[in-house]
PDB file of C-alpha atoms and ligand atoms in Angstrom:
ATOM      1  CA  MET A   1     -21.941   5.533   2.072  1.00 56.00           C
ATOM      2  CA  ALA A   2     -19.763   7.433   4.552  1.00 59.00           C
ATOM      3  CA  GLY A   3     -16.626   8.976   3.076  1.00 90.00           C
ATOM      4  CA  VAL A   4     -13.092   7.644   3.367  1.00 98.00           C
ATOM      5  CA  PRO A   5     -11.104   9.678   5.929  1.00 98.00           C
ATOM      6  CA  ASN A   6      -7.717  11.187   5.073  1.00 98.00           C
ATOM      7  CA  VAL A   7      -4.632  10.309   7.104  1.00 97.00           C
ATOM      8  CA  PRO A   8      -2.072  13.103   7.630  1.00 98.00           C
ATOM      9  CA  LEU A   9       1.494  12.242   6.587  1.00 98.00           C
ATOM     10  CA  ASN A  10       4.729  13.509   8.187  1.00 98.00           C
ATOM     11  CA  ASP A  11       5.433  15.810   5.200  1.00 98.00           C
ATOM     12  CA  GLY A  12       2.203  17.829   5.486  1.00 98.00           C
ATOM     13  CA  ASN A  13       0.337  15.899   2.771  1.00 98.00           C
ATOM     14  CA  SER A  14      -2.479  13.435   3.412  1.00 98.00           C
ATOM     15  CA  ILE A  15      -3.634  10.125   1.937  1.00 98.00           C
ATOM     16  CA  PRO A  16      -7.088   8.489   1.807  1.00 98.00           C
ATOM     17  CA  GLN A  17      -7.084   5.782   4.491  1.00 98.00           C
ATOM     18  CA  LEU A  18      -8.600   3.236   2.105  1.00 98.00           C
ATOM     19  CA  GLY A  19      -7.480   2.799  -1.493  1.00 98.00           C
ATOM     20  CA  PHE A  20      -7.584   0.270  -4.301  1.00 98.00           C
ATOM     21  CA  GLY A  21      -4.713  -2.183  -4.867  1.00 98.00           C
ATOM     22  CA  VAL A  22      -3.999  -3.795  -8.240  1.00 98.00           C
ATOM     23  CA  TRP A  23      -1.266  -6.369  -7.529  1.00 97.00           C
ATOM     24  CA  GLN A  24      -1.682  -9.408  -9.810  1.00 96.00           C
ATOM     25  CA  VAL A  25      -4.329  -7.729 -11.968  1.00 97.00           C
ATOM     26  CA  PRO A  26      -3.183  -8.088 -15.590  1.00 96.00           C
ATOM     27  CA  ASN A  27      -2.839  -4.949 -17.724  1.00 96.00           C
ATOM     28  CA  ASN A  28      -5.790  -5.977 -19.922  1.00 95.00           C
ATOM     29  CA  GLU A  29      -8.120  -6.345 -16.895  1.00 97.00           C
ATOM     30  CA  VAL A  30      -6.924  -3.517 -14.711  1.00 98.00           C
ATOM     31  CA  GLN A  31      -8.690  -0.714 -16.583  1.00 98.00           C
ATOM     32  CA  ALA A  32     -12.123  -2.228 -15.877  1.00 98.00           C
ATOM     33  CA  ALA A  33     -11.267  -2.876 -12.216  1.00 98.00           C
ATOM     34  CA  VAL A  34      -9.911   0.638 -11.591  1.00 98.00           C
ATOM     35  CA  SER A  35     -12.868   2.218 -13.431  1.00 98.00           C
ATOM     36  CA  GLU A  36     -15.226   0.236 -11.197  1.00 98.00           C
ATOM     37  CA  ALA A  37     -13.278   1.320  -8.103  1.00 98.00           C
ATOM     38  CA  LEU A  38     -13.352   5.000  -9.105  1.00 98.00           C
ATOM     39  CA  GLN A  39     -17.109   4.764  -9.679  1.00 98.00           C
ATOM     40  CA  ALA A  40     -17.506   3.132  -6.267  1.00 98.00           C
ATOM     41  CA  GLY A  41     -15.797   6.120  -4.640  1.00 98.00           C
ATOM     42  CA  TYR A  42     -12.163   5.044  -4.277  1.00 98.00           C
ATOM     43  CA  ARG A  43      -9.805   7.963  -4.941  1.00 98.00           C
ATOM     44  CA  SER A  44      -6.473   6.314  -4.081  1.00 98.00           C
ATOM     45  CA  ILE A  45      -4.990   3.756  -6.488  1.00 98.00           C
ATOM     46  CA  ASP A  46      -1.883   1.706  -5.678  1.00 98.00           C
ATOM     47  CA  THR A  47       0.125   0.239  -8.560  1.00 98.00           C
ATOM     48  CA  ALA A  48       3.807  -0.586  -9.158  1.00 98.00           C
ATOM     49  CA  GLN A  49       6.219  -0.868 -12.058  1.00 98.00           C
ATOM     50  CA  GLY A  50       6.560  -4.552 -11.206  1.00 98.00           C
ATOM     51  CA  TYR A  51       2.819  -5.164 -11.620  1.00 98.00           C
ATOM     52  CA  ASN A  52       3.144  -4.383 -15.345  1.00 98.00           C
ATOM     53  CA  ASN A  53      -0.225  -2.649 -15.375  1.00 98.00           C
ATOM     54  CA  GLU A  54       0.560   1.070 -15.091  1.00 98.00           C
ATOM     55  CA  GLU A  55      -0.763   1.733 -18.645  1.00 98.00           C
ATOM     56  CA  GLY A  56      -4.153   0.187 -17.869  1.00 98.00           C
ATOM     57  CA  VAL A  57      -4.366   2.133 -14.603  1.00 98.00           C
ATOM     58  CA  GLY A  58      -3.517   5.300 -16.554  1.00 98.00           C
ATOM     59  CA  ARG A  59      -6.297   4.660 -19.070  1.00 98.00           C
ATOM     60  CA  ALA A  60      -8.866   4.230 -16.288  1.00 98.00           C
ATOM     61  CA  ILE A  61      -7.711   7.486 -14.659  1.00 98.00           C
ATOM     62  CA  LYS A  62      -7.960   9.383 -17.943  1.00 98.00           C
ATOM     63  CA  ASP A  63     -11.382   7.938 -18.842  1.00 98.00           C
ATOM     64  CA  SER A  64     -12.811   8.704 -15.405  1.00 98.00           C
ATOM     65  CA  GLY A  65     -12.792  12.445 -16.010  1.00 96.00           C
ATOM     66  CA  ILE A  66     -12.073  12.880 -12.277  1.00 98.00           C
ATOM     67  CA  GLY A  67      -9.862  15.919 -11.558  1.00 98.00           C
ATOM     68  CA  ARG A  68      -6.218  15.037 -10.971  1.00 98.00           C
ATOM     69  CA  GLU A  69      -6.194  16.879  -7.642  1.00 98.00           C
ATOM     70  CA  GLU A  70      -8.989  14.621  -6.347  1.00 98.00           C
ATOM     71  CA  LEU A  71      -6.910  11.491  -6.956  1.00 98.00           C
ATOM     72  CA  PHE A  72      -4.041   9.967  -5.000  1.00 98.00           C
ATOM     73  CA  ILE A  73      -1.842   7.832  -7.250  1.00 99.00           C
ATOM     74  CA  THR A  74       0.920   5.576  -5.946  1.00 99.00           C
ATOM     75  CA  SER A  75       3.511   3.584  -7.860  1.00 99.00           C
ATOM     76  CA  LYS A  76       6.711   1.769  -6.835  1.00 99.00           C
ATOM     77  CA  LEU A  77      10.229   1.526  -8.208  1.00 98.00           C
ATOM     78  CA  ARG A  78      11.251  -1.874  -9.602  1.00 98.00           C
ATOM     79  CA  THR A  79      14.194  -3.483  -7.850  1.00 98.00           C
ATOM     80  CA  ARG A  80      16.602  -3.441 -10.798  1.00 98.00           C
ATOM     81  CA  ASP A  81      16.417   0.380 -11.076  1.00 98.00           C
ATOM     82  CA  GLN A  82      17.677   1.363  -7.618  1.00 98.00           C
ATOM     83  CA  ALA A  83      20.903   3.050  -8.822  1.00 98.00           C
ATOM     84  CA  TYR A  84      20.511   6.884  -8.688  1.00 98.00           C
ATOM     85  CA  ASP A  85      20.321   7.688 -12.421  1.00 98.00           C
ATOM     86  CA  LYS A  86      18.295   4.591 -13.215  1.00 98.00           C
ATOM     87  CA  ALA A  87      15.788   5.474 -10.474  1.00 98.00           C
ATOM     88  CA  ILE A  88      15.245   8.948 -11.933  1.00 98.00           C
ATOM     89  CA  LYS A  89      14.778   7.592 -15.467  1.00 98.00           C
ATOM     90  CA  SER A  90      12.568   4.760 -14.279  1.00 98.00           C
ATOM     91  CA  PHE A  91      10.307   7.178 -12.377  1.00 99.00           C
ATOM     92  CA  HIS A  92       9.795   9.219 -15.560  1.00 98.00           C
ATOM     93  CA  GLY A  93       8.844   5.952 -17.316  1.00 98.00           C
ATOM     94  CA  SER A  94       6.084   5.460 -14.715  1.00 98.00           C
ATOM     95  CA  LEU A  95       4.758   8.977 -15.290  1.00 98.00           C
ATOM     96  CA  GLU A  96       4.643   8.305 -19.017  1.00 98.00           C
ATOM     97  CA  LYS A  97       2.867   4.943 -18.656  1.00 98.00           C
ATOM     98  CA  LEU A  98       0.339   6.410 -16.222  1.00 98.00           C
ATOM     99  CA  GLY A  99      -0.156   9.522 -18.375  1.00 98.00           C
ATOM    100  CA  LEU A 100       0.513  11.803 -15.390  1.00 98.00           C
ATOM    101  CA  ASP A 101       2.850  14.711 -14.714  1.00 98.00           C
ATOM    102  CA  TYR A 102       3.350  13.961 -11.012  1.00 99.00           C
ATOM    103  CA  LEU A 103       2.756  11.126  -8.532  1.00 99.00           C
ATOM    104  CA  ASP A 104       1.221  11.540  -5.102  1.00 99.00           C
ATOM    105  CA  LEU A 105       3.388   8.774  -3.671  1.00 99.00           C
ATOM    106  CA  PHE A 106       6.329   6.780  -5.022  1.00 99.00           C
ATOM    107  CA  LEU A 107       7.785   3.887  -3.023  1.00 99.00           C
ATOM    108  CA  ILE A 108      11.000   1.865  -3.128  1.00 99.00           C
ATOM    109  CA  HIS A 109       9.323  -1.518  -3.615  1.00 98.00           C
ATOM    110  CA  TRP A 110      11.802  -3.723  -1.688  1.00 98.00           C
ATOM    111  CA  PRO A 111      15.091  -2.892   0.062  1.00 98.00           C
ATOM    112  CA  VAL A 112      16.974  -5.781  -1.650  1.00 98.00           C
ATOM    113  CA  PRO A 113      19.795  -5.680   0.919  1.00 98.00           C
ATOM    114  CA  GLY A 114      21.927  -8.038  -1.234  1.00 97.00           C
ATOM    115  CA  GLN A 115      22.319  -5.360  -3.905  1.00 97.00           C
ATOM    116  CA  ASP A 116      22.826  -2.548  -1.363  1.00 98.00           C
ATOM    117  CA  LYS A 117      21.445   0.212  -3.584  1.00 98.00           C
ATOM    118  CA  TYR A 118      18.323   1.316  -1.700  1.00 98.00           C
ATOM    119  CA  PRO A 119      20.059   4.357  -0.076  1.00 98.00           C
ATOM    120  CA  GLU A 120      20.983   5.554  -3.585  1.00 98.00           C
ATOM    121  CA  ALA A 121      17.389   5.125  -4.731  1.00 98.00           C
ATOM    122  CA  TRP A 122      16.244   7.099  -1.689  1.00 98.00           C
ATOM    123  CA  LYS A 123      18.548  10.009  -2.636  1.00 98.00           C
ATOM    124  CA  ALA A 124      16.953  10.025  -6.107  1.00 98.00           C
ATOM    125  CA  PHE A 125      13.483  10.091  -4.481  1.00 99.00           C
ATOM    126  CA  VAL A 126      14.493  13.072  -2.311  1.00 98.00           C
ATOM    127  CA  GLN A 127      15.624  14.917  -5.464  1.00 98.00           C
ATOM    128  CA  LEU A 128      12.401  14.107  -7.378  1.00 98.00           C
ATOM    129  CA  GLN A 129      10.337  15.355  -4.445  1.00 98.00           C
ATOM    130  CA  LYS A 130      12.363  18.611  -4.390  1.00 98.00           C
ATOM    131  CA  GLU A 131      11.535  19.043  -8.087  1.00 98.00           C
ATOM    132  CA  GLY A 132       7.823  18.703  -7.291  1.00 98.00           C
ATOM    133  CA  LEU A 133       7.426  15.525  -9.354  1.00 98.00           C
ATOM    134  CA  ILE A 134       6.430  13.381  -6.350  1.00 98.00           C
ATOM    135  CA  LYS A 135       4.329  14.833  -3.534  1.00 98.00           C
ATOM    136  CA  SER A 136       5.234  12.193  -0.932  1.00 99.00           C
ATOM    137  CA  ILE A 137       8.060   9.665  -0.917  1.00 99.00           C
ATOM    138  CA  GLY A 138       8.093   6.376   0.886  1.00 99.00           C
ATOM    139  CA  VAL A 139       9.184   2.770   0.954  1.00 99.00           C
ATOM    140  CA  SER A 140       7.745  -0.716   1.042  1.00 98.00           C
ATOM    141  CA  ASN A 141       8.908  -3.862   2.816  1.00 98.00           C
ATOM    142  CA  PHE A 142      11.482  -1.895   4.848  1.00 98.00           C
ATOM    143  CA  LEU A 143      12.600  -3.218   8.238  1.00 98.00           C
ATOM    144  CA  PRO A 144      13.566  -0.689  10.958  1.00 98.00           C
ATOM    145  CA  GLU A 145      17.273  -1.245  10.106  1.00 98.00           C
ATOM    146  CA  HIS A 146      16.682  -0.197   6.470  1.00 98.00           C
ATOM    147  CA  LEU A 147      14.617   2.806   7.564  1.00 98.00           C
ATOM    148  CA  GLU A 148      17.304   3.901  10.034  1.00 98.00           C
ATOM    149  CA  ARG A 149      19.937   3.754   7.323  1.00 98.00           C
ATOM    150  CA  ILE A 150      18.151   5.964   4.766  1.00 98.00           C
ATOM    151  CA  ILE A 151      17.070   8.444   7.441  1.00 98.00           C
ATOM    152  CA  GLY A 152      20.678   8.551   8.702  1.00 98.00           C
ATOM    153  CA  GLU A 153      22.140   9.109   5.229  1.00 98.00           C
ATOM    154  CA  THR A 154      19.698  11.794   4.049  1.00 98.00           C
ATOM    155  CA  GLY A 155      17.906  13.242   7.078  1.00 98.00           C
ATOM    156  CA  VAL A 156      14.649  12.558   5.200  1.00 98.00           C
ATOM    157  CA  THR A 157      12.126  10.200   6.825  1.00 98.00           C
ATOM    158  CA  PRO A 158       9.794   8.245   4.512  1.00 98.00           C
ATOM    159  CA  ALA A 159       6.149   9.314   4.784  1.00 99.00           C
ATOM    160  CA  VAL A 160       4.887   5.731   4.363  1.00 98.00           C
ATOM    161  CA  ASN A 161       6.127   2.153   4.750  1.00 98.00           C
ATOM    162  CA  GLN A 162       3.883  -0.291   2.893  1.00 98.00           C
ATOM    163  CA  ILE A 163       4.227  -3.702   4.563  1.00 98.00           C
ATOM    164  CA  GLU A 164       2.298  -6.956   4.827  1.00 98.00           C
ATOM    165  CA  VAL A 165      -0.259  -6.577   7.619  1.00 98.00           C
ATOM    166  CA  HIS A 166      -3.422  -8.560   8.288  1.00 98.00           C
ATOM    167  CA  PRO A 167      -5.036 -10.267  11.300  1.00 98.00           C
ATOM    168  CA  GLU A 168      -2.790 -13.342  10.944  1.00 97.00           C
ATOM    169  CA  TYR A 169       0.407 -11.236  10.612  1.00 97.00           C
ATOM    170  CA  GLN A 170       0.060  -8.020  12.608  1.00 97.00           C
ATOM    171  CA  GLN A 171       3.689  -6.771  12.755  1.00 96.00           C
ATOM    172  CA  ARG A 172       3.273  -5.585  16.362  1.00 95.00           C
ATOM    173  CA  ASP A 173       7.067  -5.614  16.842  1.00 95.00           C
ATOM    174  CA  VAL A 174       7.658  -2.755  14.358  1.00 97.00           C
ATOM    175  CA  LEU A 175       4.722  -0.516  15.339  1.00 96.00           C
ATOM    176  CA  ASP A 176       6.614   1.528  17.961  1.00 95.00           C
ATOM    177  CA  PHE A 177       9.400   2.364  15.522  1.00 98.00           C
ATOM    178  CA  HIS A 178       6.887   3.687  12.991  1.00 98.00           C
ATOM    179  CA  VAL A 179       4.963   5.717  15.569  1.00 98.00           C
ATOM    180  CA  LYS A 180       8.171   7.293  16.970  1.00 98.00           C
ATOM    181  CA  ASN A 181       9.352   8.260  13.480  1.00 98.00           C
ATOM    182  CA  ARG A 182       5.872   9.315  12.272  1.00 98.00           C
ATOM    183  CA  ILE A 183       5.979   6.850   9.377  1.00 98.00           C
ATOM    184  CA  ALA A 184       2.458   5.802   8.333  1.00 98.00           C
ATOM    185  CA  ILE A 185       1.949   2.063   7.903  1.00 98.00           C
ATOM    186  CA  GLU A 186       0.126   0.997   4.761  1.00 98.00           C
ATOM    187  CA  SER A 187      -1.136  -2.595   4.929  1.00 98.00           C
ATOM    188  CA  TYR A 188      -0.658  -4.729   1.843  1.00 97.00           C
ATOM    189  CA  SER A 189      -2.331  -8.111   1.415  1.00 96.00           C
ATOM    190  CA  PRO A 190      -4.809  -6.724   3.984  1.00 97.00           C
ATOM    191  CA  LEU A 191      -7.010  -9.817   3.647  1.00 97.00           C
ATOM    192  CA  GLY A 192      -4.006 -12.119   3.969  1.00 93.00           C
ATOM    193  CA  SER A 193      -4.196 -12.682   0.195  1.00 89.00           C
ATOM    194  CA  GLY A 194      -7.673 -14.027   0.870  1.00 87.00           C
ATOM    195  CA  ALA A 195      -6.607 -16.578   3.521  1.00 88.00           C
ATOM    196  CA  ALA A 196      -7.681 -14.518   6.569  1.00 91.00           C
ATOM    197  CA  LEU A 197     -11.213 -14.465   5.129  1.00 95.00           C
ATOM    198  CA  LYS A 198     -11.620 -18.108   6.112  1.00 95.00           C
ATOM    199  CA  ASN A 199     -10.710 -17.571   9.771  1.00 96.00           C
ATOM    200  CA  PRO A 200     -13.683 -18.689  11.971  1.00 97.00           C
ATOM    201  CA  THR A 201     -13.136 -15.885  14.517  1.00 98.00           C
ATOM    202  CA  ILE A 202     -13.357 -13.329  11.716  1.00 98.00           C
ATOM    203  CA  ALA A 203     -16.532 -15.028  10.455  1.00 98.00           C
ATOM    204  CA  GLU A 204     -18.139 -14.746  13.929  1.00 98.00           C
ATOM    205  CA  ILE A 205     -17.205 -11.083  14.311  1.00 98.00           C
ATOM    206  CA  ALA A 206     -18.467 -10.309  10.799  1.00 98.00           C
ATOM    207  CA  GLU A 207     -21.774 -12.026  11.482  1.00 98.00           C
ATOM    208  CA  LYS A 208     -22.226 -10.156  14.752  1.00 98.00           C
ATOM    209  CA  HIS A 209     -22.077  -6.856  12.832  1.00 98.00           C
ATOM    210  CA  GLY A 210     -24.045  -8.068   9.800  1.00 98.00           C
ATOM    211  CA  LYS A 211     -20.975  -7.587   7.593  1.00 98.00           C
ATOM    212  CA  SER A 212     -18.819  -9.852   5.422  1.00 98.00           C
ATOM    213  CA  PRO A 213     -15.472 -11.247   6.668  1.00 98.00           C
ATOM    214  CA  ALA A 214     -13.640  -8.909   4.260  1.00 98.00           C
ATOM    215  CA  GLN A 215     -15.501  -5.897   5.657  1.00 98.00           C
ATOM    216  CA  ALA A 216     -14.728  -6.940   9.257  1.00 98.00           C
ATOM    217  CA  ILE A 217     -11.011  -7.251   8.435  1.00 98.00           C
ATOM    218  CA  LEU A 218     -10.882  -3.940   6.549  1.00 98.00           C
ATOM    219  CA  ARG A 219     -12.656  -2.238   9.459  1.00 98.00           C
ATOM    220  CA  TRP A 220      -9.958  -3.671  11.780  1.00 98.00           C
ATOM    221  CA  HIS A 221      -7.218  -2.041   9.656  1.00 98.00           C
ATOM    222  CA  ILE A 222      -9.082   1.295   9.769  1.00 98.00           C
ATOM    223  CA  GLN A 223      -9.540   1.185  13.553  1.00 98.00           C
ATOM    224  CA  GLU A 224      -5.880   0.176  14.054  1.00 98.00           C
ATOM    225  CA  GLY A 225      -4.950   3.358  12.147  1.00 98.00           C
ATOM    226  CA  PHE A 226      -3.435   1.632   9.119  1.00 98.00           C
ATOM    227  CA  ILE A 227      -3.817   2.804   5.531  1.00 98.00           C
ATOM    228  CA  VAL A 228      -5.310  -0.099   3.600  1.00 98.00           C
ATOM    229  CA  ILE A 229      -5.466  -1.047  -0.090  1.00 98.00           C
ATOM    230  CA  PRO A 230      -7.700  -4.084  -0.752  1.00 97.00           C
ATOM    231  CA  LYS A 231      -7.632  -5.622  -4.215  1.00 97.00           C
ATOM    232  CA  SER A 232     -10.501  -7.290  -6.040  1.00 97.00           C
ATOM    233  CA  THR A 233     -11.510  -7.729  -9.656  1.00 97.00           C
ATOM    234  CA  HIS A 234     -15.165  -8.441  -8.765  1.00 98.00           C
ATOM    235  CA  PRO A 235     -17.409  -5.344  -8.964  1.00 98.00           C
ATOM    236  CA  GLU A 236     -19.580  -6.332  -5.988  1.00 98.00           C
ATOM    237  CA  ARG A 237     -16.508  -6.969  -3.801  1.00 98.00           C
ATOM    238  CA  ILE A 238     -14.885  -3.716  -4.954  1.00 98.00           C
ATOM    239  CA  ARG A 239     -18.018  -1.881  -3.784  1.00 98.00           C
ATOM    240  CA  ALA A 240     -18.337  -3.838  -0.530  1.00 98.00           C
ATOM    241  CA  ASN A 241     -14.683  -3.299   0.416  1.00 98.00           C
ATOM    242  CA  ILE A 242     -15.095   0.490   0.605  1.00 98.00           C
ATOM    243  CA  ASP A 243     -18.380   0.211   2.506  1.00 98.00           C
ATOM    244  CA  VAL A 244     -16.766  -0.081   5.934  1.00 98.00           C
ATOM    245  CA  PHE A 245     -17.458   3.303   7.498  1.00 98.00           C
ATOM    246  CA  ASP A 246     -20.925   2.677   8.975  1.00 96.00           C
ATOM    247  CA  PHE A 247     -20.043   0.244  11.777  1.00 98.00           C
ATOM    248  CA  GLU A 248     -17.478  -0.150  14.504  1.00 98.00           C
ATOM    249  CA  LEU A 249     -15.692  -3.133  16.019  1.00 98.00           C
ATOM    250  CA  ASP A 250     -15.857  -3.091  19.816  1.00 98.00           C
ATOM    251  CA  GLY A 251     -13.098  -3.737  22.353  1.00 98.00           C
ATOM    252  CA  GLU A 252     -13.903  -7.434  22.553  1.00 98.00           C
ATOM    253  CA  ASP A 253     -13.730  -7.826  18.739  1.00 98.00           C
ATOM    254  CA  LEU A 254     -10.362  -6.050  18.648  1.00 98.00           C
ATOM    255  CA  GLN A 255      -9.047  -8.244  21.448  1.00 98.00           C
ATOM    256  CA  ARG A 256     -10.150 -11.422  19.681  1.00 98.00           C
ATOM    257  CA  ILE A 257      -8.489 -10.284  16.430  1.00 98.00           C
ATOM    258  CA  ALA A 258      -5.287  -9.429  18.358  1.00 98.00           C
ATOM    259  CA  GLY A 259      -5.237 -13.118  19.332  1.00 98.00           C
ATOM    260  CA  LEU A 260      -5.101 -14.233  15.683  1.00 98.00           C
ATOM    261  CA  ASP A 261      -1.543 -12.910  15.150  1.00 98.00           C
ATOM    262  CA  ARG A 262       0.875 -15.726  14.229  1.00 95.00           C
ATOM    263  CA  PRO A 263       4.646 -15.539  13.663  1.00 90.00           C
ATOM    264  CA  ASP A 264       4.226 -17.799  10.604  1.00 93.00           C
ATOM    265  CA  GLY A 265       1.220 -15.899   9.219  1.00 95.00           C
ATOM    266  CA  LYS A 266       3.247 -14.095   6.547  1.00 95.00           C
ATOM    267  CA  THR A 267       2.130 -14.921   3.004  1.00 94.00           C
ATOM    268  CA  GLY A 268       4.784 -13.007   0.994  1.00 93.00           C
ATOM    269  CA  GLY A 269       8.601 -12.804   0.871  1.00 93.00           C
ATOM    270  CA  HIS A 270      10.724 -11.534   3.782  1.00 94.00           C
ATOM    271  CA  PRO A 271      12.524  -8.170   3.375  1.00 96.00           C
ATOM    272  CA  ALA A 272      15.755  -9.426   4.983  1.00 94.00           C
ATOM    273  CA  THR A 273      16.174 -12.252   2.485  1.00 94.00           C
ATOM    274  CA  ASN A 274      14.238 -11.270  -0.630  1.00 94.00           C
ATOM    275  CA  ASN A 275      16.972 -10.184  -3.049  1.00 94.00           C
ATOM    276  CA  ALA A 276      14.991 -10.756  -6.244  1.00 95.00           C
ATOM    277  CA  ILE A 277      15.994  -8.408  -9.081  1.00 96.00           C
ATOM    278  CA  TRP A 278      13.283  -7.562 -11.615  1.00 97.00           C
TER     279      TRP A 278
HETATM  280  P1  A2P B 301     -10.830 -11.330  -6.218  1.00 89.14           P
HETATM  281  O1  A2P B 301      -9.965 -10.345  -6.986  1.00 89.14           O
HETATM  282  O2  A2P B 301     -11.163 -12.538  -7.027  1.00 89.14           O
HETATM  283  O3  A2P B 301     -12.004 -10.680  -5.557  1.00 89.14           O
HETATM  284  P2  A2P B 301      -5.408  -9.133  -0.401  1.00 89.14           P
HETATM  285  O4  A2P B 301      -6.055  -7.789  -0.574  1.00 89.14           O
HETATM  286  O5  A2P B 301      -5.106  -9.517   0.994  1.00 89.14           O
HETATM  287  O6  A2P B 301      -4.238  -9.321  -1.317  1.00 89.14           O
HETATM  288  O7  A2P B 301      -6.494 -10.230  -0.837  1.00 89.14           O
HETATM  289  C1  A2P B 301      -6.970 -10.187  -2.108  1.00 89.14           C
HETATM  290  C2  A2P B 301      -7.678 -11.494  -2.379  1.00 89.14           C
HETATM  291  O8  A2P B 301      -8.926 -11.516  -1.708  1.00 89.14           O
HETATM  292  C3  A2P B 301      -7.946 -11.643  -3.813  1.00 89.14           C
HETATM  293  O9  A2P B 301      -7.754 -12.998  -4.154  1.00 89.14           O
HETATM  294  C4  A2P B 301      -9.395 -11.208  -3.993  1.00 89.14           C
HETATM  295  O10 A2P B 301      -9.953 -11.963  -5.031  1.00 89.14           O
HETATM  296  C5  A2P B 301     -10.009 -11.586  -2.650  1.00 89.14           C
HETATM  297  N1  A2P B 301     -11.024 -10.636  -2.203  1.00 89.14           N
HETATM  298  C6  A2P B 301     -10.965  -9.293  -2.207  1.00 89.14           C
HETATM  299  N2  A2P B 301     -12.071  -8.748  -1.674  1.00 89.14           N
HETATM  300  C7  A2P B 301     -12.862  -9.782  -1.318  1.00 89.14           C
HETATM  301  C8  A2P B 301     -14.156  -9.870  -0.719  1.00 89.14           C
HETATM  302  N3  A2P B 301     -14.832  -8.787  -0.374  1.00 89.14           N
HETATM  303  N4  A2P B 301     -14.651 -11.116  -0.504  1.00 89.14           N
HETATM  304  C9  A2P B 301     -13.968 -12.221  -0.841  1.00 89.14           C
HETATM  305  N5  A2P B 301     -12.747 -12.200  -1.417  1.00 89.14           N
HETATM  306  C10 A2P B 301     -12.194 -11.002  -1.653  1.00 89.14           C
END
């Protein structure tokens, strides 16, 4: 199996372009899933405080025996801990649960504009990065207006914005902003939470290349230059989802997938209105 390429970030670090996501995997199942992923060759694992599974992820990392420097571990700050001091304390809680002494990437999970604390959280992230406790700092679910505000207040540009991207919700309108500011886009729900797998155009393209619909979609993310973090709890799917580096979609395939974008294709909450505190 061909290796996963690394994507350079704006802070001089780099991230594997394909990693393993664990949203909605319960703590008592996540260890097995992450162990399977590490055996299959994944080296980047994406968790969050809000997933309530950092301990299980930590156990899988420890049991793997893989050197810390070979791994790229991401977690995300829960929305109720965005005040400066709380963010610092909360981050240390993640390190403890994961059994690590630094994170490769820590993200503000949602801007929560209603609580207006995300710039404070960002200042805490900048401090933690200065202390060497987080290699790269970033955000998730941020709109250009939220990004502009934290860059304006600190002069520090996030390395990554993790947002919902898949063939039925391509976020073309925010791409330019990210390219101009050298913010890498990380696609979450890359398979549209499973829904995009049923799209007949995707099925045709997959068949043409002798691949599964999931592999065709993941290959699309790779060729579009996104970082991508598919989730599965099934060993055979975990292995198949990283096996996407031995074929290439052609111009016609990419054009057909571009045509699948829909304004109502979003499956998760909207950053402008999601003010959930947890
Ligand atoms: P499961 O964990 O049962 O495999 P997304 O990454 O967009 O959030 O989508 C994840 C969903 O897609 C999950 O429900 C996952 O279910 C399913 N899934 C992940 N990989 C595959 C695959 N290769 N084939 C079919 N379904 C998949």
